[in-house]
Coordinates of C-alpha atoms in Angstrom, one line a residue:
Chain C
M1 CA 9.6 2.2 25.9
N2 CA 7.6 0.9 28.9
T3 CA 4.7 3.2 28.4
L4 CA 4.7 2.3 24.7
I5 CA 4.3 -1.4 25.6
N6 CA 1.4 -0.8 27.9
F7 CA -0.3 1.6 25.6
P8 CA -3.5 -0.1 24.3
I9 CA -3.9 -0.5 20.5
S10 CA -7.6 0.3 20.5
L11 CA -6.9 3.7 22.1
I12 CA -4.8 4.8 19.2
V13 CA -7.5 3.7 16.7
L14 CA -10.2 5.4 18.8
C15 CA -8.2 8.7 18.9
S16 CA -7.5 8.7 15.2
G17 CA -11.2 7.8 14.5
F18 CA -12.3 10.8 16.5
I19 CA -9.8 13.1 14.7
L20 CA -11.0 11.7 11.3
I21 CA -14.6 12.6 12.3
L22 CA -13.5 16.1 13.1
L23 CA -11.6 16.4 9.8
G24 CA -14.6 15.2 7.8
L25 CA -16.9 17.6 9.6
W26 CA -14.4 20.5 9.0
G27 CA -14.4 19.6 5.3
M28 CA -18.1 19.5 5.1
L29 CA -18.5 22.9 6.8
T30 CA -15.8 24.9 5.0
Q31 CA -15.9 23.6 1.4
R32 CA -18.1 25.2 -1.2
H33 CA -18.3 22.4 -3.8
L34 CA -21.0 19.8 -3.5
I35 CA -18.7 16.8 -4.4
R36 CA -16.1 17.9 -1.9
I37 CA -18.8 18.0 0.8
I38 CA -19.7 14.4 -0.1
I39 CA -16.0 13.5 0.2
G40 CA -16.0 14.9 3.7
F41 CA -19.1 12.9 4.5
S42 CA -17.4 9.7 3.4
L43 CA -14.3 10.5 5.6
M44 CA -16.7 11.0 8.5
D45 CA -18.2 7.6 7.8
T46 CA -14.8 5.9 7.9
G47 CA -14.0 7.6 11.2
I48 CA -17.2 6.4 12.8
H49 CA -16.5 2.8 11.7
M50 CA -13.1 2.9 13.2
V51 CA -14.5 4.1 16.5
M52 CA -17.1 1.4 16.6
V53 CA -14.7 -1.4 15.8
S54 CA -12.1 -0.2 18.4
I55 CA -14.8 -0.3 21.1
G56 CA -15.3 -4.0 20.5
Y57 CA -11.7 -4.9 20.9
V58 CA -10.6 -7.1 23.8
T59 CA -7.0 -7.1 24.9
G60 CA -5.1 -9.8 23.1
G61 CA -8.2 -11.1 21.3
T62 CA -8.4 -12.9 18.0
A63 CA -11.1 -13.1 15.4
P64 CA -14.4 -14.7 16.5
I65 CA -14.1 -17.6 14.1
I66 CA -13.9 -21.1 15.5
N67 CA -11.5 -23.6 13.9
N68 CA -8.3 -25.5 14.9
A69 CA -6.7 -22.3 16.3
V70 CA -9.6 -21.4 18.6
L71 CA -11.4 -24.3 20.1
M72 CA -15.0 -24.1 21.1
S73 CA -14.5 -24.8 24.8
E74 CA -12.1 -21.9 25.4
A75 CA -13.4 -19.5 22.8
S76 CA -14.9 -17.0 25.3
N77 CA -11.5 -16.2 26.7
L78 CA -9.9 -15.6 23.4
V79 CA -12.2 -13.9 20.9
V80 CA -13.2 -10.2 20.5
D81 CA -16.8 -9.0 20.6
P82 CA -18.7 -10.0 17.5
V83 CA -21.6 -7.5 17.9
P84 CA -19.8 -4.3 16.8
S85 CA -18.3 -6.2 13.8
A86 CA -21.8 -7.2 12.7
L87 CA -23.0 -3.6 13.0
V88 CA -20.1 -2.0 11.1
L89 CA -20.3 -4.7 8.4
T90 CA -23.8 -3.6 7.4
A91 CA -23.0 0.1 8.0
I92 CA -20.3 0.1 5.4
V93 CA -22.6 -1.2 2.7
I94 CA -25.3 1.3 3.7
G95 CA -22.6 4.1 3.5
L96 CA -22.0 3.2 -0.1
G97 CA -25.7 3.4 -0.9
V98 CA -26.1 6.7 0.8
T99 CA -23.0 8.1 -1.0
A100 CA -24.5 7.0 -4.3
V101 CA -27.8 8.7 -3.6
M102 CA -26.0 11.9 -2.6
L103 CA -23.9 11.9 -5.8
S104 CA -27.0 11.3 -8.0
F105 CA -28.5 14.4 -6.3
A106 CA -25.4 16.3 -7.2
V107 CA -25.6 15.1 -10.9
R108 CA -29.3 16.2 -11.0
I109 CA -28.5 19.6 -9.5
Y110 CA -25.8 20.1 -12.1
K111 CA -28.2 19.2 -14.9
T112 CA -30.7 21.9 -13.9
H113 CA -28.4 24.6 -12.5
K114 CA -25.2 24.1 -14.4
T115 CA -23.1 24.7 -11.3
L116 CA -22.2 22.9 -8.1
M117 CA -20.9 25.8 -5.9
I118 CA -23.4 26.1 -3.1
D119 CA -23.1 29.9 -3.0
K120 CA -24.8 30.1 -6.4
L121 CA -27.7 27.7 -5.5
T122 CA -29.7 30.4 -3.8
E123 CA -33.3 30.1 -4.8
S124 CA -34.3 27.8 -2.0
K125 CA -32.3 29.6 0.6
W126 CA -34.1 30.8 3.7
Chain T
M1 CA -15.6 35.8 8.9
I2 CA -18.1 35.3 11.6
K3 CA -19.2 32.2 10.0
R4 CA -15.6 30.8 10.2
I5 CA -15.5 31.6 13.9
F6 CA -18.8 29.7 14.4
I7 CA -17.4 26.7 12.6
F8 CA -14.3 26.6 14.7
M9 CA -16.3 27.1 17.9
M10 CA -18.5 24.1 16.9
L11 CA -15.5 21.9 16.1
G12 CA -13.9 22.9 19.4
L13 CA -17.0 21.9 21.3
M14 CA -17.2 18.6 19.5
A15 CA -13.4 18.0 20.3
I16 CA -14.1 18.6 24.0
I17 CA -16.9 16.0 24.0
F18 CA -14.6 13.6 22.2
F19 CA -11.8 14.3 24.5
N20 CA -13.9 13.4 27.5
L21 CA -14.9 10.2 25.9
V22 CA -11.3 9.3 25.2
A23 CA -10.0 10.3 28.7
N24 CA -12.3 7.8 30.4
Y25 CA -11.6 5.0 28.0
T26 CA -10.1 1.7 29.2
E27 CA -9.7 -1.3 26.9
N28 CA -12.0 -4.2 27.6
T29 CA -10.3 -7.2 29.2
S30 CA -13.3 -9.5 29.0
L31 CA -16.4 -9.8 26.9
S32 CA -19.7 -8.2 27.8
K33 CA -22.6 -10.4 28.9
L34 CA -24.4 -10.4 25.6
A35 CA -21.2 -11.3 23.7
Q36 CA -20.4 -14.0 26.3
Y37 CA -23.8 -15.6 25.5
Y38 CA -23.3 -15.4 21.8
V39 CA -19.8 -16.9 22.0
E40 CA -20.7 -19.7 24.3
N41 CA -24.0 -20.8 22.9
G42 CA -23.7 -19.7 19.3
P43 CA -21.8 -22.6 17.9
Q44 CA -24.2 -25.2 19.4
E45 CA -27.4 -23.3 18.6
I46 CA -26.7 -22.0 15.2
G47 CA -23.9 -24.4 14.0
A48 CA -21.9 -21.6 12.3
A49 CA -18.1 -21.4 12.9
N50 CA -18.0 -17.6 12.1
L51 CA -19.8 -16.0 15.0
V52 CA -20.2 -12.7 13.2
T53 CA -22.3 -14.6 10.6
A54 CA -24.4 -16.1 13.4
V55 CA -25.1 -12.6 14.8
V56 CA -25.8 -11.0 11.4
V57 CA -28.0 -13.7 10.0
T58 CA -29.8 -15.2 12.9
Y59 CA -29.5 -13.4 16.2
R60 CA -29.9 -10.0 14.6
G61 CA -31.6 -11.2 11.4
L62 CA -34.3 -8.5 11.5
D63 CA -31.7 -5.8 11.4
T64 CA -30.2 -7.4 8.3
L65 CA -33.7 -7.4 6.7
G66 CA -34.0 -3.7 7.4
E67 CA -30.5 -3.1 6.0
V68 CA -31.3 -4.9 2.8
T69 CA -34.5 -2.8 2.6
V70 CA -32.5 0.4 3.0
L71 CA -30.1 -0.7 0.2
F72 CA -33.0 -1.4 -2.1
I73 CA -34.5 2.0 -1.4
S74 CA -31.2 3.7 -2.1
A75 CA -30.8 1.8 -5.4
A76 CA -34.4 2.8 -6.4
G77 CA -33.7 6.4 -5.4
V78 CA -30.6 6.5 -7.7
G79 CA -32.8 5.0 -10.5
L80 CA -35.4 7.7 -9.9
L81 CA -33.0 10.6 -9.8
L82 CA -31.0 9.6 -12.8
R83 CA -33.9 8.6 -15.1
R84 CA -34.1 10.0 -18.5
K85 CA -36.9 12.2 -19.7
K86 CA -38.5 10.8 -22.8
G87 CA -40.3 13.8 -24.3
K88 CA -37.4 16.2 -23.9
Q89 CA -37.0 18.6 -26.8
N90 CA -33.7 20.3 -27.5
N91 CA -32.6 22.7 -30.0
N92 CA -30.3 21.9 -32.9
Q93 CA -27.2 23.4 -31.5
Q94 CA -27.3 21.3 -28.4
Q95 CA -28.0 18.1 -30.3
N96 CA -24.9 18.7 -32.5
K97 CA -22.8 19.2 -29.5
S98 CA -24.1 16.2 -27.7
V99 CA -23.5 13.9 -30.7
K100 CA -19.9 15.1 -30.8
E101 CA -19.6 14.7 -27.0
V102 CA -20.9 11.1 -27.3
A103 CA -18.4 10.3 -30.0
N104 CA -15.7 11.7 -27.7
I105 CA -16.8 9.8 -24.7
H106 CA -16.9 6.4 -26.2
K107 CA -13.2 5.9 -26.5
S108 CA -12.7 2.2 -26.5
S109 CA -10.2 0.5 -24.2
S110 CA -7.0 -1.1 -25.3
E111 CA -6.4 -4.7 -26.4
I112 CA -4.7 -5.6 -23.1
V113 CA -7.7 -4.6 -21.0
E114 CA -10.2 -6.4 -23.2
T115 CA -8.3 -9.6 -23.2
A116 CA -7.7 -9.3 -19.4
T117 CA -11.5 -9.0 -19.0
E118 CA -12.2 -12.4 -20.7
L119 CA -9.5 -14.0 -18.4
L120 CA -10.2 -12.3 -15.1
L121 CA -14.0 -11.6 -15.0
P122 CA -15.0 -15.3 -14.5
M123 CA -12.5 -15.5 -11.7
I124 CA -13.8 -12.5 -9.9
I125 CA -17.4 -13.7 -10.2
L126 CA -16.4 -17.2 -9.0
F127 CA -14.6 -15.7 -6.0
G128 CA -17.7 -13.7 -5.1
V129 CA -19.7 -16.9 -5.1
Y130 CA -17.0 -18.6 -3.0
V131 CA -17.1 -15.8 -0.5
F132 CA -20.8 -15.9 0.1
L133 CA -21.1 -19.7 0.1
N134 CA -18.4 -20.0 2.7
G135 CA -19.8 -17.2 4.9
H136 CA -20.4 -19.5 7.9
L137 CA -16.9 -20.9 7.9
S138 CA -14.5 -18.1 6.9
P139 CA -14.6 -14.3 6.9
G140 CA -17.0 -13.1 4.3
G141 CA -20.7 -13.4 3.6
G142 CA -23.5 -12.0 1.5
F143 CA -22.5 -8.4 1.6
Q144 CA -18.9 -9.0 0.8
G145 CA -19.7 -11.4 -2.0
G146 CA -22.2 -9.1 -3.5
A147 CA -19.7 -6.2 -3.5
I148 CA -17.2 -8.4 -5.2
I149 CA -19.7 -9.4 -7.9
A150 CA -20.5 -5.7 -8.4
S151 CA -16.8 -5.0 -8.8
G152 CA -16.8 -7.6 -11.6
T153 CA -19.6 -5.6 -13.3
M154 CA -17.5 -2.5 -12.8
F155 CA -14.6 -4.2 -14.5
L156 CA -16.8 -5.1 -17.4
L157 CA -18.1 -1.5 -17.7
L158 CA -14.6 -0.2 -17.6
A159 CA -13.3 -2.4 -20.3
L160 CA -16.3 -2.4 -22.6
P161 CA -18.2 0.8 -22.0
E162 CA -20.7 0.0 -24.7
S163 CA -21.8 -3.4 -23.3
H164 CA -25.5 -3.9 -22.6
I165 CA -26.7 -4.9 -19.2
S166 CA -30.3 -6.3 -19.2
R167 CA -32.3 -4.3 -16.8
L168 CA -35.1 -6.9 -16.8
L169 CA -32.7 -9.6 -15.7
I170 CA -31.5 -7.3 -12.9
A171 CA -35.0 -6.5 -11.8
I172 CA -36.2 -10.2 -11.9
T173 CA -33.2 -11.6 -10.0
E174 CA -33.3 -8.9 -7.4
S175 CA -37.0 -9.2 -6.6
L176 CA -36.9 -13.0 -6.6
S177 CA -33.9 -13.2 -4.2
G178 CA -35.5 -10.6 -1.9
F179 CA -38.8 -12.6 -2.0
S180 CA -37.0 -15.9 -1.2
Y181 CA -35.2 -14.3 1.7
V182 CA -38.5 -13.3 3.3
I183 CA -40.0 -16.7 2.5
I184 CA -37.1 -18.4 4.3
G185 CA -37.6 -16.1 7.2
V186 CA -41.3 -17.0 7.4
L187 CA -40.5 -20.7 7.1
G188 CA -38.2 -20.4 10.1
M189 CA -41.1 -18.9 12.0
V190 CA -43.5 -21.7 11.0
M191 CA -41.1 -24.7 11.3
A192 CA -38.6 -23.6 14.0
G193 CA -38.2 -21.0 16.7
G194 CA -38.8 -17.7 15.1
F195 CA -38.4 -15.3 12.2
L196 CA -35.2 -16.1 10.2
D197 CA -34.4 -19.1 12.4
N198 CA -32.1 -21.3 10.5
R199 CA -32.7 -24.6 12.2
F200 CA -35.6 -25.9 10.0
I201 CA -33.0 -27.5 7.8
S202 CA -30.9 -30.1 9.7
S203 CA -27.5 -28.6 10.5
G204 CA -25.1 -31.2 9.2
T205 CA -21.6 -31.9 10.4
Y206 CA -20.1 -29.0 12.1
G207 CA -17.5 -27.3 9.9
N208 CA -18.6 -28.7 6.6
L209 CA -19.7 -26.6 3.6
F210 CA -23.4 -27.6 3.8
S211 CA -23.9 -27.2 7.5
A212 CA -25.4 -24.5 9.7
G213 CA -28.9 -25.0 8.6
A214 CA -30.2 -22.4 6.2
I215 CA -27.4 -19.9 6.5
P216 CA -25.7 -20.7 3.1
L217 CA -29.1 -20.4 1.5
I218 CA -29.8 -17.0 3.2
Y219 CA -26.4 -15.7 2.4
T220 CA -26.8 -16.8 -1.3
F221 CA -29.9 -14.7 -1.6
I222 CA -28.4 -11.7 0.2
G223 CA -25.3 -11.9 -2.0
L224 CA -27.3 -12.0 -5.2
K225 CA -29.5 -9.2 -4.1
V226 CA -26.6 -6.9 -3.0
G227 CA -24.6 -7.7 -6.1
F228 CA -27.3 -7.0 -8.6
E229 CA -28.5 -3.8 -6.8
L230 CA -25.0 -2.3 -6.8
S231 CA -24.6 -3.3 -10.4
A232 CA -27.9 -1.5 -11.2
V233 CA -26.5 1.6 -9.5
L234 CA -23.3 1.5 -11.5
D235 CA -25.4 0.9 -14.7
R236 CA -27.6 3.9 -13.9
F237 CA -24.6 6.2 -13.5
R238 CA -23.0 4.9 -16.7
K239 CA -26.2 5.4 -18.8
E240 CA -26.5 8.9 -17.4
I241 CA -23.0 9.6 -18.6
N242 CA -23.2 8.1 -22.0
N243 CA -26.3 9.3 -23.6
E244 CA -28.4 12.3 -22.8
E245 CA -30.4 12.6 -26.0
D246 CA -30.2 9.1 -27.4
D247 CA -33.3 7.2 -28.1
P248 CA -34.7 5.8 -24.9
V249 CA -34.8 2.1 -24.2
Chain G
M1 CA 12.6 -8.8 22.1
S2 CA 10.6 -6.0 23.8
I3 CA 10.0 -3.9 20.8
P4 CA 6.2 -3.3 20.6
V5 CA 5.9 -4.0 16.8
L6 CA 2.2 -4.0 16.7
T7 CA 1.8 -0.7 18.5
L8 CA 4.3 1.0 16.2
L9 CA 2.6 -0.5 13.2
T10 CA -0.8 0.8 14.4
I11 CA 0.7 4.3 14.9
V12 CA 2.1 4.4 11.4
L13 CA -1.2 3.2 9.9
C14 CA -3.3 5.7 11.8
G15 CA -0.8 8.4 10.8
G16 CA -1.4 7.4 7.2
I17 CA -5.2 7.5 7.6
L18 CA -5.0 11.0 9.0
V19 CA -2.6 12.2 6.2
G20 CA -5.1 10.8 3.7
G21 CA -8.0 12.6 5.3
L22 CA -6.1 15.9 5.5
L23 CA -5.1 15.7 1.8
A24 CA -8.7 14.8 0.8
V25 CA -9.9 18.0 2.5
L26 CA -7.0 20.3 1.4
L27 CA -6.1 19.4 -2.1
D28 CA -7.3 21.6 -4.9
N29 CA -7.6 19.0 -7.6
M30 CA -10.7 16.9 -7.1
L31 CA -9.4 13.7 -8.6
S32 CA -6.5 13.8 -6.2
A33 CA -8.9 14.4 -3.3
V34 CA -10.9 11.2 -4.3
I35 CA -7.6 9.2 -4.5
S36 CA -6.5 10.4 -1.1
A37 CA -9.8 9.4 0.4
G38 CA -9.1 6.0 -1.1
L39 CA -5.9 5.9 0.9
A40 CA -7.8 6.4 4.2
S41 CA -10.1 3.5 3.3
L42 CA -7.1 1.2 2.4
F43 CA -5.3 1.7 5.7
A44 CA -8.6 1.5 7.7
S45 CA -8.9 -2.0 6.3
V46 CA -5.5 -3.0 7.6
V47 CA -6.4 -1.5 11.0
Y48 CA -9.5 -3.7 11.1
V49 CA -7.2 -6.7 10.6
V50 CA -5.0 -5.6 13.5
L51 CA -8.1 -5.2 15.6
A52 CA -9.1 -8.9 14.8
A53 CA -12.2 -8.1 12.8
P54 CA -11.5 -9.8 9.4
D55 CA -15.2 -9.6 8.3
V56 CA -15.2 -5.8 8.5
A57 CA -11.8 -5.7 6.8
M58 CA -13.1 -7.8 3.9
T59 CA -16.2 -5.5 3.5
E60 CA -14.0 -2.4 3.5
A61 CA -11.6 -4.0 1.0
S62 CA -14.2 -5.0 -1.5
I63 CA -16.1 -1.7 -1.3
G64 CA -13.2 0.7 -1.0
S65 CA -10.9 -0.8 -3.6
G66 CA -13.1 0.0 -6.5
L67 CA -16.7 0.8 -6.1
T68 CA -16.5 4.1 -4.2
T69 CA -13.8 5.5 -6.5
M70 CA -15.9 4.5 -9.5
I71 CA -19.1 6.2 -8.4
F72 CA -17.1 9.4 -7.5
L73 CA -15.4 9.3 -10.9
Y74 CA -18.7 8.9 -12.7
A75 CA -20.1 11.9 -10.8
I76 CA -17.1 14.1 -11.5
R77 CA -17.1 13.1 -15.2
K78 CA -20.8 14.1 -15.4
T79 CA -20.5 17.4 -13.6
Q80 CA -17.3 18.8 -15.1
D81 CA -17.7 21.7 -17.5
K82 CA -18.2 20.3 -21.0
N83 CA -16.9 23.2 -23.0
A84 CA -13.7 23.4 -21.0
S85 CA -13.0 19.7 -21.4
S86 CA -13.7 19.7 -25.1
V87 CA -11.3 22.7 -25.6
E88 CA -8.7 20.8 -23.6
E89 CA -9.2 17.8 -25.8
E90 CA -8.5 19.6 -29.1
Chain D
M1 CA 17.5 -16.7 24.4
T2 CA 17.6 -18.0 20.9
I3 CA 16.2 -16.2 17.9
S4 CA 15.0 -18.5 15.1
F5 CA 15.4 -18.0 11.5
T6 CA 11.7 -17.2 11.1
D7 CA 11.8 -14.4 13.6
I8 CA 14.7 -12.7 11.8
T9 CA 12.8 -13.0 8.5
V10 CA 9.7 -11.5 10.0
I11 CA 11.6 -8.6 11.5
I12 CA 13.3 -7.8 8.2
C13 CA 10.0 -8.0 6.4
A14 CA 8.4 -5.6 9.0
V15 CA 11.2 -3.1 8.6
L16 CA 11.0 -3.2 4.8
I17 CA 7.2 -2.7 4.9
F18 CA 7.6 0.2 7.3
F19 CA 9.9 2.0 5.0
S20 CA 7.7 1.3 2.0
I21 CA 4.7 2.7 3.7
V22 CA 6.6 5.8 4.7
F23 CA 8.1 6.4 1.2
G24 CA 4.7 5.8 -0.4
I25 CA 3.0 8.4 1.8
I26 CA 5.8 10.9 1.1
R27 CA 5.2 10.5 -2.6
L28 CA 1.5 10.9 -2.1
V29 CA 1.9 14.1 -0.2
I30 CA 4.5 15.8 -2.5
G31 CA 3.4 14.3 -5.8
P32 CA 2.8 17.3 -8.0
D33 CA 0.5 15.5 -10.4
T34 CA -2.5 13.2 -10.1
V35 CA -0.6 10.4 -11.9
D36 CA 2.1 10.4 -9.2
R37 CA -0.5 9.9 -6.5
V38 CA -2.2 7.1 -8.4
V39 CA 1.2 5.3 -8.6
A40 CA 1.7 5.8 -4.9
I41 CA -1.7 4.3 -4.2
D42 CA -0.9 1.3 -6.3
L43 CA 2.4 0.8 -4.4
L44 CA 0.6 1.1 -1.1
T45 CA -1.9 -1.5 -2.1
V46 CA 0.8 -4.1 -2.9
V47 CA 2.5 -3.3 0.4
T48 CA -0.8 -3.7 2.1
I49 CA -1.2 -7.2 0.8
A50 CA 2.3 -8.1 2.1
L51 CA 1.4 -6.6 5.5
I52 CA -1.8 -8.5 5.8
T53 CA 0.0 -11.7 5.1
L54 CA 2.6 -10.9 7.8
L55 CA -0.2 -10.1 10.3
A56 CA -1.8 -13.5 9.5
H57 CA 1.5 -15.2 10.3
Q58 CA 2.0 -13.2 13.4
A59 CA -1.5 -13.9 14.8
G60 CA -1.4 -17.6 13.8
R61 CA -4.7 -17.4 11.9
Y62 CA -4.6 -18.4 8.2
I63 CA -8.1 -17.2 7.9
Y64 CA -6.9 -13.6 7.6
L65 CA -5.4 -14.5 4.2
D66 CA -8.9 -14.1 2.6
V67 CA -8.7 -10.3 3.0
A68 CA -5.3 -10.3 1.2
L69 CA -6.9 -12.4 -1.6
V70 CA -9.7 -9.8 -2.0
Y71 CA -7.0 -7.1 -2.4
G72 CA -5.0 -9.2 -4.8
L73 CA -7.9 -9.8 -7.1
L74 CA -9.5 -6.4 -7.0
S75 CA -6.8 -3.8 -6.3
F76 CA -6.1 -3.0 -9.9
L77 CA -9.6 -1.9 -10.4
G78 CA -9.1 1.5 -8.8
V79 CA -6.0 2.3 -10.8
L80 CA -7.8 1.1 -14.0
A81 CA -10.7 3.3 -13.2
V82 CA -8.5 6.4 -12.8
A83 CA -6.6 5.6 -16.0
R84 CA -9.8 5.2 -18.0
F85 CA -11.0 8.4 -16.5
L86 CA -7.9 10.3 -17.6
E87 CA -8.1 9.0 -21.2
K88 CA -11.8 9.9 -21.2
G89 CA -13.0 6.3 -21.5
I90 CA -15.8 6.3 -18.9

């Protein structure tokens, strides 16, 4: 029980974020269907965001928003790092845009080839 | 078979890299120097209670401009990829089938969903506006508010799949808000410290709704832009589904 | 009162995320795979609240609750075999 | 050492939420059909709202409640999208 108390929270999130990246990469490499590959990509995206947020955590910190609970004078001892939060916040919206572009490519490929299995899309293979 | 072995070798190598990163990890106990500066000087300089907003809008404002640009390019890419060909000819058989398909697809929603749309859609839009107007006081901001507004559009498309969304309105709002965003940035360069500096409007009482200089204005434009762009993406996908051989707009 | 509630909670949530990711890769039915990926996004949002980043949690909530699923569903609807679906319908 | 009424309530809520999450994940894993998985996701979303509220109380920041508000207003959209997909409405 003692080791569990001293075990940092961000380490758990960091480990599971890395495992999620590996899972998404495994899905992207082994699946043969284009939409399944895109699902793997979106899993990898979530894993990377988890890793980035967990790096910015400070032990016992609270959210970097100043109000009655966190006063301005003692804020620098209480809050977590705001910079990784700002980066991840934009990265999530970008991830949605990238996923939409990839899916529209998949729809376009289906329109011309009538299939989405990448084994059959061979004419541009090198 | 050999391909599978390669895949597992590559995953194993990446796992070794990640394991080394995890093994040397210790949780931070104090802020880094940059974050220390932001936390100590941010509230006085910028006037925003939410420090993430201060970083996103002002300290790292140029990154946000690039991010909005990337989102615009991806929306334009979706529009380009899913456009309909006008002079496409198709034989009789296909046309018959597609007419039947369209009749199949347009299954209207039930009474409950349609009534709930009238009740809930204004609340969702209002909540989106609340989120991006209060971005400097509470969690939230332009990106979240825009995503909530796009969710409202998605609700409308789910309940009434036939509804018409004006593409002209989307284009005008999107370009106007992007233009105003850049104009505000340039105004900050002329009248205050630098590009996207928010202090050319007097920052009122700390903690009020209309405080923190130009941040509510900037977040309003970002929210409108993001919301309408994501709505345009959803509309493109919907159009692509519903009619292949209908008359073009 | 020495039970580390927050640590246990984080372990359960991270386990849920990994289960969702594994199901999204392994399941045969593509609709189920998309829904399982939604589970990973849902629990990731709670993990961000635990790590004191409510802005990120809000973004993940507003994007992951509807928009991602919707775009995937549109793409699946568009790319599934039309003859098979119409046969199934009648 | 005295335990107040609020502490007992919080502990009971935490235990209930733990079990709900575990049962929801079990249904998501074994659910033979897509519809079972959708219902499991709906359950987990409601449990998530309760969990975020509990975390806000525990951290003493009422500001975290905004995230729960987003889920409360938008969580039905994913389920509605899958339902309309299954009846070929989108």
